[in-house]
Amino acid sequence: MSRIRIGVLASGRGSNLQAIIDSVKEGRLDAEVAVVVSDVEDAYALDRARSAGIEARYIDPARKGARLSKESERRVIDVLDEFRVDLIALAGFMRILRSDFVRHFSGRIMNIHPSLLPSFPGLKVQMKALEYGVKYSGCTVHFVDEGVDTGPIIIQAAVPVLDGDTEEVLSSRILREEHRIYTEAIRLFAEGRLKIEGRVVHVLPERRDDAGGDESRH
Amino acid sequence: MSRIRIGVLASGRGSNLQAIIDSVKEGRLDAEVAVVVSDVEDAYALDRARSAGIEARYIDPARKGARLSKESERRVIDVLDEFRVDLIALAGFMRILRSDFVRHFSGRIMNIHPSLLPSFPGLKVQMKALEYGVKYSGCTVHFVDEGVDTGPIIIQAAVPVLDGDTEEVLSSRILREEHRIYTEAIRLFAEGRLKIEGRVVHVLPERRDDAGGDESRH
């Protein structure tokens, strides 16, 4: 068994991408980020990839709005296939993926979302949580299906919302947990320990013989 | 300032009622449960009230369904007024309150709900949480408004959902937190420390002079 190859899709600064890169570099994640793709030409995520010696590709989205053009999305699929990725990790990717994409990589696309889903799907969710007045929020790593933030949940983390929290303060408290659980979710995937049953994701126990195998791989 | 008087509405076994009674008895809550009202004649909650020497009243709901009849609800209001309650605590009360009721006791009705609202409002929510596959659930104490489980949130508690959890196991893990936060929410109300702003509930800091006052009251 070789290290899994990850393709990361990002539209912005890519702080979750950086967390994944760091986890790999520091040996906490036995995986390789094979390629980073962005629909935003000057996304800082692409700079982060280049700085880490990772292939960085900009794909012209060809249109504004919630989705890439069909042709652009096809090009993203081609790049991910070219790099033979085992897993696609969305990290602040601001487009909704079409059914063709989701089906092509079925069960192999993860997203991280800064709320305790199913509360607050969509955008600007830390502000929505503050406006609703919840006392706990958090983040969710889930498999991507054809809905928006509706796919089977892999890991969540809960954080308190404190009186006087601003959007920035709450976002940053949640972000620390995002970085932690995204690495953890990818690690479980890489270890073959995630089993989707209906919409529930079971985490299988660590296998002792695999732990031995890990050693011999290095 | 005298101890606040609580009216509890319950339809079932009343485990949250018992938690409130115990908190009062053990001095963790400076309040008095003045009356317990039920729409179910043989509700165990009424037995609990009688055992604790608390007035227990059954009000014939006069109809099945989500709401009491208008006349029955009027009788509940009359009982609560008769006992001059400062706060109404719903504890497994299985009816939706009409606008008249909510307006009559505006800002003085609390409910406890076994999920992290706004996720999973309504009924059978522990099962809904398991079927959705969330990895965290919990409970919420909120002020009651005219919607179902939509009012301003006072306190929440988060608990992990573990692989293999049954509805019973998860419910019991959540219930322990319900008992803790319901007492805490009533205590904050009794201390005048809850301030509703829009739909956000702010918890004001403890006032030192009040703490002194508490002592002299006993």
Short mmCIF file of C-alpha atoms in Angstrom, two decimals:
data_model
loop_
_atom_site.label_atom_id
_atom_site.label_comp_id
_atom_site.label_asym_id
_atom_site.label_seq_id
_atom_site.Cartn_x
_atom_site.Cartn_y
_atom_site.Cartn_z
CA MET A 1 0.00 0.00 0.00
CA SER A 2 1.46 3.33 -1.05
CA ARG A 3 0.74 6.77 0.35
CA ILE A 4 -2.54 8.23 -0.82
CA ARG A 5 -2.40 11.12 -3.25
CA ILE A 6 -4.53 14.17 -2.43
CA GLY A 7 -5.81 16.81 -4.81
CA VAL A 8 -6.80 20.02 -3.03
CA LEU A 9 -9.33 22.50 -4.48
CA ALA A 10 -9.14 25.99 -3.01
CA SER A 11 -10.36 29.47 -3.93
CA GLY A 12 -8.80 31.58 -1.19
CA ARG A 13 -5.99 31.80 1.27
CA GLY A 14 -5.91 28.05 1.85
CA SER A 15 -5.26 27.87 5.56
CA ASN A 16 -6.68 24.35 5.63
CA LEU A 17 -4.43 23.46 2.70
CA GLN A 18 -1.47 24.69 4.75
CA ALA A 19 -2.59 22.60 7.72
CA ILE A 20 -2.63 19.51 5.47
CA ILE A 21 0.79 20.35 4.00
CA ASP A 22 2.20 20.82 7.50
CA SER A 23 0.66 17.56 8.73
CA VAL A 24 2.33 15.69 5.87
CA LYS A 25 5.66 17.44 6.41
CA GLU A 26 5.63 16.77 10.14
CA GLY A 27 4.78 13.09 9.69
CA ARG A 28 1.28 13.28 11.20
CA LEU A 29 -0.31 12.33 7.89
CA ASP A 30 1.02 9.58 5.65
CA ALA A 31 -0.13 11.11 2.38
CA GLU A 32 1.05 13.31 -0.46
CA VAL A 33 -0.55 16.49 -1.74
CA ALA A 34 -0.20 15.80 -5.46
CA VAL A 35 -1.80 18.93 -6.89
CA VAL A 36 -3.61 22.09 -5.83
CA VAL A 37 -6.24 23.48 -8.20
CA SER A 38 -7.87 26.90 -7.93
CA ASP A 39 -10.57 28.77 -9.79
CA VAL A 40 -8.98 32.05 -8.64
CA GLU A 41 -5.78 33.00 -10.45
CA ASP A 42 -4.18 34.90 -7.57
CA ALA A 43 -5.45 32.66 -4.76
CA TYR A 44 -2.87 32.55 -1.99
CA ALA A 45 -3.48 28.79 -1.85
CA LEU A 46 -1.59 28.48 -5.16
CA ASP A 47 1.38 30.36 -3.65
CA ARG A 48 1.33 28.04 -0.66
CA ALA A 49 1.43 25.04 -2.99
CA ARG A 50 4.35 26.41 -5.01
CA SER A 51 6.26 27.25 -1.82
CA ALA A 52 5.85 23.65 -0.73
CA GLY A 53 6.97 22.30 -4.10
CA ILE A 54 3.48 21.12 -5.00
CA GLU A 55 2.05 21.41 -8.51
CA ALA A 56 -0.32 24.41 -8.60
CA ARG A 57 -2.90 24.77 -11.34
CA TYR A 58 -5.27 27.63 -12.08
CA ILE A 59 -8.35 26.67 -14.08
CA ASP A 60 -10.31 29.57 -15.56
CA PRO A 61 -13.85 29.13 -14.19
CA ALA A 62 -15.25 30.73 -17.37
CA ARG A 63 -18.21 32.09 -15.42
CA LYS A 64 -19.20 33.72 -12.16
CA GLY A 65 -21.76 32.17 -9.84
CA ALA A 66 -22.06 29.06 -7.76
CA ARG A 67 -20.68 26.62 -10.34
CA LEU A 68 -17.78 26.44 -12.76
CA SER A 69 -18.69 26.17 -16.43
CA LYS A 70 -19.14 22.55 -17.50
CA GLU A 71 -15.99 22.79 -19.60
CA SER A 72 -13.96 24.23 -16.72
CA GLU A 73 -15.16 21.55 -14.37
CA ARG A 74 -14.21 18.92 -16.96
CA ARG A 75 -10.71 20.41 -17.01
CA VAL A 76 -10.52 20.16 -13.21
CA ILE A 77 -11.50 16.48 -13.43
CA ASP A 78 -8.82 15.93 -16.09
CA VAL A 79 -6.13 17.53 -13.92
CA LEU A 80 -7.14 15.45 -10.89
CA ASP A 81 -7.10 12.30 -13.05
CA GLU A 82 -3.75 13.29 -14.56
CA PHE A 83 -2.31 13.43 -11.04
CA ARG A 84 -4.02 10.14 -10.12
CA VAL A 85 -5.48 11.50 -6.88
CA ASP A 86 -7.09 9.10 -4.43
CA LEU A 87 -8.85 11.82 -2.47
CA ILE A 88 -10.06 15.31 -3.22
CA ALA A 89 -10.01 17.73 -0.31
CA LEU A 90 -11.99 20.94 -0.70
CA ALA A 91 -10.35 23.71 1.29
CA GLY A 92 -12.29 26.92 0.94
CA PHE A 93 -13.36 26.04 -2.61
CA MET A 94 -16.18 28.46 -3.32
CA ARG A 95 -17.98 26.58 -6.08
CA ILE A 96 -20.63 23.89 -5.93
CA LEU A 97 -19.56 20.75 -7.76
CA ARG A 98 -21.83 19.36 -10.45
CA SER A 99 -23.25 15.83 -10.35
CA ASP A 100 -20.76 14.62 -12.98
CA PHE A 101 -17.86 15.62 -10.76
CA VAL A 102 -19.37 14.12 -7.60
CA ARG A 103 -20.15 10.85 -9.37
CA HIS A 104 -16.72 10.65 -11.01
CA PHE A 105 -15.03 10.79 -7.59
CA SER A 106 -17.82 9.20 -5.59
CA GLY A 107 -16.93 8.67 -1.92
CA ARG A 108 -13.54 10.32 -2.46
CA ILE A 109 -14.35 14.02 -1.99
CA MET A 110 -14.16 15.68 1.41
CA ASN A 111 -15.10 19.16 2.51
CA ILE A 112 -14.64 21.10 5.71
CA HIS A 113 -17.39 23.44 6.85
CA PRO A 114 -17.20 25.92 9.75
CA SER A 115 -20.40 24.95 11.56
CA LEU A 116 -21.89 21.97 13.33
CA LEU A 117 -23.93 20.70 10.39
CA PRO A 118 -26.84 20.38 9.79
CA SER A 119 -26.94 23.81 11.50
CA PHE A 120 -25.88 26.67 9.24
CA PRO A 121 -25.04 25.25 5.81
CA GLY A 122 -23.94 27.66 3.08
CA LEU A 123 -21.91 30.84 3.39
CA LYS A 124 -21.02 33.36 6.13
CA VAL A 125 -21.96 30.75 8.67
CA GLN A 126 -20.00 32.04 11.65
CA MET A 127 -21.99 35.28 11.39
CA LYS A 128 -25.20 33.29 11.01
CA ALA A 129 -24.35 31.35 14.18
CA LEU A 130 -23.71 34.59 16.09
CA GLU A 131 -26.95 36.12 14.83
CA TYR A 132 -28.93 33.02 15.74
CA GLY A 133 -27.46 33.16 19.22
CA VAL A 134 -26.16 29.59 19.54
CA LYS A 135 -23.89 28.87 22.48
CA TYR A 136 -21.97 26.12 20.68
CA SER A 137 -20.73 26.05 17.13
CA GLY A 138 -17.87 24.15 15.54
CA CYS A 139 -16.83 22.52 12.31
CA THR A 140 -17.60 19.47 10.23
CA VAL A 141 -15.59 17.33 7.82
CA HIS A 142 -17.96 15.50 5.51
CA PHE A 143 -18.00 13.57 2.27
CA VAL A 144 -19.37 15.65 -0.56
CA ASP A 145 -22.61 14.64 -2.19
CA GLU A 146 -24.73 16.53 -4.69
CA GLY A 147 -26.25 18.87 -2.09
CA VAL A 148 -24.67 21.86 -0.37
CA ASP A 149 -23.02 20.74 2.88
CA THR A 150 -25.35 17.74 3.14
CA GLY A 151 -22.99 14.78 2.72
CA PRO A 152 -22.17 12.06 5.31
CA ILE A 153 -20.32 13.48 8.32
CA ILE A 154 -16.86 12.12 9.12
CA ILE A 155 -15.75 14.18 12.13
CA GLN A 156 -17.08 17.22 13.96
CA ALA A 157 -15.59 19.44 16.64
CA ALA A 158 -17.61 21.66 18.98
CA VAL A 159 -16.44 25.03 20.29
CA PRO A 160 -18.21 27.40 22.69
CA VAL A 161 -19.59 30.71 21.47
CA LEU A 162 -18.73 33.31 24.11
CA ASP A 163 -20.54 36.50 25.00
CA GLY A 164 -18.99 39.33 23.01
CA ASP A 165 -17.55 37.09 20.28
CA THR A 166 -17.08 38.84 16.96
CA GLU A 167 -17.23 36.98 13.65
CA GLU A 168 -13.43 37.14 13.51
CA VAL A 169 -12.86 35.78 17.01
CA LEU A 170 -15.34 32.94 16.56
CA SER A 171 -13.98 32.10 13.10
CA SER A 172 -10.48 31.86 14.46
CA ARG A 173 -11.56 29.64 17.38
CA ILE A 174 -13.30 27.32 14.90
CA LEU A 175 -10.38 27.41 12.44
CA ARG A 176 -8.00 25.90 14.98
CA GLU A 177 -10.33 22.91 15.21
CA GLU A 178 -10.73 22.76 11.43
CA HIS A 179 -7.00 22.29 11.01
CA ARG A 180 -7.00 19.49 13.57
CA ILE A 181 -9.99 17.50 12.33
CA TYR A 182 -9.26 17.80 8.61
CA THR A 183 -5.91 16.09 9.08
CA GLU A 184 -7.57 13.49 11.29
CA ALA A 185 -10.30 12.77 8.71
CA ILE A 186 -7.77 12.39 5.88
CA ARG A 187 -5.66 10.12 8.06
CA LEU A 188 -8.68 7.86 8.72
CA PHE A 189 -9.42 7.80 4.98
CA ALA A 190 -5.79 6.96 4.19
CA GLU A 191 -5.90 4.13 6.70
CA GLY A 192 -9.04 2.73 5.07
CA ARG A 193 -11.01 3.20 8.29
CA LEU A 194 -14.03 5.15 7.01
CA LYS A 195 -17.07 3.08 6.12
CA ILE A 196 -20.14 4.88 4.73
CA GLU A 197 -23.44 3.21 5.56
CA GLY A 198 -26.43 5.16 4.27
CA ARG A 199 -25.56 8.63 5.46
CA VAL A 200 -23.65 7.52 8.56
CA VAL A 201 -19.87 7.28 8.49
CA HIS A 202 -18.46 4.60 10.78
CA VAL A 203 -14.88 4.84 11.93
CA LEU A 204 -13.33 1.38 12.02
CA PRO A 205 -10.83 0.54 14.75
CA GLU A 206 -7.14 0.84 14.00
CA ARG A 207 -5.70 -2.39 12.64
CA ARG A 208 -2.59 -3.60 14.45
CA ASP A 209 -1.03 -5.33 11.41
CA ASP A 210 -1.39 -2.11 9.39
CA ALA A 211 0.47 -0.22 12.09
CA GLY A 212 3.37 -2.64 11.54
CA GLY A 213 3.07 -2.17 7.79
CA ASP A 214 3.38 1.58 8.23
CA GLU A 215 6.85 1.17 9.62
CA SER A 216 8.12 -0.93 6.74
CA ARG A 217 6.84 1.56 4.18
CA HIS A 218 9.21 4.32 5.16
CA MET B 1 -35.93 40.23 46.56
CA SER B 2 -37.75 36.97 47.26
CA ARG B 3 -37.18 33.57 45.72
CA ILE B 4 -38.66 33.19 42.28
CA ARG B 5 -41.69 30.95 41.89
CA ILE B 6 -41.59 28.38 39.10
CA GLY B 7 -44.51 26.71 37.37
CA VAL B 8 -43.53 23.48 35.62
CA LEU B 9 -45.51 22.03 32.70
CA ALA B 10 -44.88 18.35 32.02
CA SER B 11 -46.57 15.54 30.10
CA GLY B 12 -44.41 12.57 31.00
CA ARG B 13 -42.03 11.17 33.54
CA GLY B 14 -40.63 14.57 34.44
CA SER B 15 -36.97 13.78 34.91
CA ASN B 16 -36.09 17.42 34.29
CA LEU B 17 -38.73 18.41 36.86
CA GLN B 18 -37.02 16.10 39.35
CA ALA B 19 -33.65 17.68 38.56
CA ILE B 20 -35.12 21.12 39.32
CA ILE B 21 -36.75 19.88 42.56
CA ASP B 22 -33.44 18.32 43.63
CA SER B 23 -31.50 21.48 42.79
CA VAL B 24 -33.85 23.51 44.98
CA LYS B 25 -33.71 20.96 47.80
CA GLU B 26 -29.92 20.78 47.70
CA GLY B 27 -29.53 24.56 47.72
CA ARG B 28 -28.11 24.85 44.20
CA LEU B 29 -31.12 26.86 43.06
CA ASP B 30 -32.66 29.67 45.09
CA ALA B 31 -36.22 29.21 43.83
CA GLU B 32 -39.46 27.48 44.63
CA VAL B 33 -41.45 25.12 42.42
CA ALA B 34 -44.91 26.51 43.12
CA VAL B 35 -47.02 24.22 40.94
CA VAL B 36 -46.72 21.42 38.42
CA VAL B 37 -49.35 21.23 35.68
CA SER B 38 -49.87 18.30 33.33
CA ASP B 39 -52.12 17.56 30.38
CA VAL B 40 -51.75 13.83 31.13
CA GLU B 41 -53.72 12.60 34.12
CA ASP B 42 -51.34 9.79 35.10
CA ALA B 43 -48.10 11.60 34.21
CA TYR B 44 -45.37 10.48 36.58
CA ALA B 45 -44.38 14.15 36.83
CA LEU B 46 -47.53 14.75 38.93
CA ASP B 47 -46.48 11.96 41.32
CA ARG B 48 -43.04 13.50 41.63
CA ALA B 49 -44.63 16.84 42.50
CA ARG B 50 -46.90 15.33 45.16
CA SER B 51 -43.98 13.37 46.65
CA ALA B 52 -42.10 16.64 47.01
CA GLY B 53 -45.07 18.41 48.58
CA ILE B 54 -45.67 20.53 45.50
CA GLU B 55 -49.15 21.37 44.23
CA ALA B 56 -49.95 19.09 41.25
CA ARG B 57 -52.72 19.94 38.81
CA TYR B 58 -54.08 17.93 35.91
CA ILE B 59 -55.81 19.99 33.24
CA ASP B 60 -57.92 18.03 30.77
CA PRO B 61 -56.49 18.96 27.35
CA ALA B 62 -59.96 18.46 25.80
CA ARG B 63 -58.39 17.42 22.52
CA LYS B 64 -55.57 15.36 21.00
CA GLY B 65 -52.97 16.90 18.74
CA ALA B 66 -50.24 19.46 19.01
CA ARG B 67 -52.18 22.03 21.04
CA LEU B 68 -54.51 22.09 24.03
CA SER B 69 -58.01 23.36 23.40
CA LYS B 70 -58.23 27.13 23.82
CA GLU B 71 -60.31 26.66 26.94
CA SER B 72 -57.86 24.19 28.46
CA GLU B 73 -54.95 26.49 27.75
CA ARG B 74 -56.88 29.32 29.40
CA ARG B 75 -57.25 27.12 32.48
CA VAL B 76 -53.50 26.48 32.52
CA ILE B 77 -52.88 30.24 32.40
CA ASP B 78 -55.32 30.72 35.27
CA VAL B 79 -53.57 28.11 37.42
CA LEU B 80 -50.16 29.64 36.74
CA ASP B 81 -51.52 33.10 37.58
CA GLU B 82 -53.20 31.74 40.70
CA PHE B 83 -49.81 30.49 41.89
CA ARG B 84 -48.17 33.80 40.88
CA VAL B 85 -45.33 32.12 39.00
CA ASP B 86 -42.37 34.22 37.84
CA LEU B 87 -41.10 31.60 35.42
CA ILE B 88 -42.64 28.73 33.50
CA ALA B 89 -40.36 25.78 32.85
CA LEU B 90 -41.48 23.29 30.23
CA ALA B 91 -40.18 19.84 31.10
CA GLY B 92 -41.26 17.31 28.52
CA PHE B 93 -44.51 19.18 27.88
CA MET B 94 -45.76 17.69 24.63
CA ARG B 95 -48.04 20.50 23.44
CA ILE B 96 -47.28 23.62 21.44
CA LEU B 97 -48.33 26.78 23.29
CA ARG B 98 -50.64 29.20 21.55
CA SER B 99 -49.74 32.85 20.93
CA ASP B 100 -52.00 34.00 23.76
CA PHE B 101 -50.09 31.90 26.26
CA VAL B 102 -46.66 32.95 24.96
CA ARG B 103 -47.63 36.63 24.99
CA HIS B 104 -49.17 36.40 28.48
CA PHE B 105 -45.87 35.11 29.91
CA SER B 106 -43.56 36.81 27.42
CA GLY B 107 -39.86 36.30 28.22
CA ARG B 108 -40.76 34.08 31.18
CA ILE B 109 -41.15 30.65 29.54
CA MET B 110 -38.22 28.29 29.18
CA ASN B 111 -37.96 24.96 27.43
CA ILE B 112 -35.28 22.30 27.27
CA HIS B 113 -34.72 20.46 24.02
CA PRO B 114 -32.47 17.41 23.49
CA SER B 115 -30.49 18.66 20.49
CA LEU B 116 -28.09 21.43 19.59
CA LEU B 117 -30.67 23.74 18.06
CA PRO B 118 -31.19 24.85 15.34
CA SER B 119 -30.31 21.26 14.38
CA PHE B 120 -33.17 18.81 14.90
CA PRO B 121 -36.16 20.72 16.23
CA GLY B 122 -39.36 18.78 16.91
CA LEU B 123 -39.78 15.23 18.15
CA LYS B 124 -37.69 12.04 18.30
CA VAL B 125 -34.62 14.17 17.83
CA GLN B 126 -32.02 11.82 19.29
CA MET B 127 -33.02 9.28 16.64
CA LYS B 128 -32.95 11.98 13.97
CA ALA B 129 -29.43 12.92 15.06
CA LEU B 130 -28.28 9.29 14.86
CA GLU B 131 -29.88 8.84 11.43
CA TYR B 132 -28.30 12.04 10.15
CA GLY B 133 -24.94 10.80 11.35
CA VAL B 134 -23.82 13.81 13.40
CA LYS B 135 -20.77 13.32 15.60
CA TYR B 136 -21.90 15.88 18.18
CA SER B 137 -25.32 16.47 19.60
CA GLY B 138 -26.44 17.94 22.90
CA CYS B 139 -29.20 19.96 24.45
CA THR B 140 -30.52 23.50 24.50
CA VAL B 141 -32.36 25.62 27.07
CA HIS B 142 -34.20 28.41 25.30
CA PHE B 143 -36.90 30.97 25.86
CA VAL B 144 -40.14 29.93 24.21
CA ASP B 145 -41.50 32.02 21.37
CA GLU B 146 -44.37 31.26 19.03
CA GLY B 147 -42.39 28.80 16.90
CA VAL B 148 -41.40 25.23 17.67
CA ASP B 149 -37.96 25.19 19.34
CA THR B 150 -37.04 28.50 17.73
CA GLY B 151 -36.76 30.87 20.71
CA PRO B 152 -33.63 32.68 21.96
CA ILE B 153 -31.01 30.23 23.29
CA ILE B 154 -29.90 30.55 26.91
CA ILE B 155 -27.45 27.67 27.37
CA GLN B 156 -26.37 24.70 25.31
CA ALA B 157 -24.28 21.66 26.11
CA ALA B 158 -22.53 19.48 23.53
CA VAL B 159 -22.00 15.74 23.84
CA PRO B 160 -20.22 13.37 21.45
CA VAL B 161 -22.17 10.81 19.45
CA LEU B 162 -20.18 7.58 19.54
CA ASP B 163 -20.05 4.76 17.02
CA GLY B 164 -22.63 2.17 18.02
CA ASP B 165 -24.77 4.57 20.07
CA THR B 166 -28.41 3.54 20.32
CA GLU B 167 -31.21 6.07 20.76
CA GLU B 168 -31.36 5.07 24.44
CA VAL B 169 -27.64 5.45 25.11
CA LEU B 170 -27.44 8.81 23.35
CA SER B 171 -30.61 10.07 25.06
CA SER B 172 -29.21 9.18 28.45
CA ARG B 173 -25.87 10.89 27.72
CA ILE B 174 -27.76 14.04 26.69
CA LEU B 175 -30.15 13.84 29.65
CA ARG B 176 -27.33 14.15 32.16
CA GLU B 177 -26.43 17.47 30.55
CA GLU B 178 -30.09 18.55 30.41
CA HIS B 179 -30.37 18.24 34.17
CA ARG B 180 -27.24 20.31 34.65
CA ILE B 181 -28.00 23.17 32.23
CA TYR B 182 -31.69 23.54 33.08
CA THR B 183 -30.84 24.30 36.70
CA GLU B 184 -28.10 26.64 35.54
CA ALA B 185 -30.45 28.53 33.19
CA ILE B 186 -33.11 28.94 35.89
CA ARG B 187 -30.45 30.12 38.33
CA LEU B 188 -29.30 32.81 35.86
CA PHE B 189 -32.92 33.87 35.35
CA ALA B 190 -33.51 34.01 39.12
CA GLU B 191 -30.40 36.17 39.50
CA GLY B 192 -31.67 38.57 36.81
CA ARG B 193 -28.65 37.85 34.66
CA LEU B 194 -30.35 36.98 31.35
CA LYS B 195 -30.73 39.82 28.87
CA ILE B 196 -32.51 39.14 25.58
CA GLU B 197 -31.32 41.29 22.67
CA GLY B 198 -33.04 40.43 19.43
CA ARG B 199 -32.71 36.69 19.44
CA VAL B 200 -29.42 36.59 21.35
CA VAL B 201 -29.42 35.97 25.09
CA HIS B 202 -26.57 37.67 26.92
CA VAL B 203 -25.50 36.36 30.30
CA LEU B 204 -24.61 39.27 32.55
CA PRO B 205 -21.73 38.88 35.01
CA GLU B 206 -22.52 37.94 38.59
CA ARG B 207 -23.08 41.01 40.74
CA ARG B 208 -20.98 41.05 43.90
CA ASP B 209 -23.50 43.02 45.97
CA ASP B 210 -26.23 40.51 45.04
CA ALA B 211 -24.04 37.67 46.19
CA GLY B 212 -23.89 39.40 49.59
CA GLY B 213 -27.65 39.84 49.48
CA ASP B 214 -28.08 36.11 48.86
CA GLU B 215 -26.47 35.34 52.17
CA SER B 216 -28.67 37.69 54.18
CA ARG B 217 -31.80 36.18 52.67
CA HIS B 218 -31.36 32.78 54.29
#
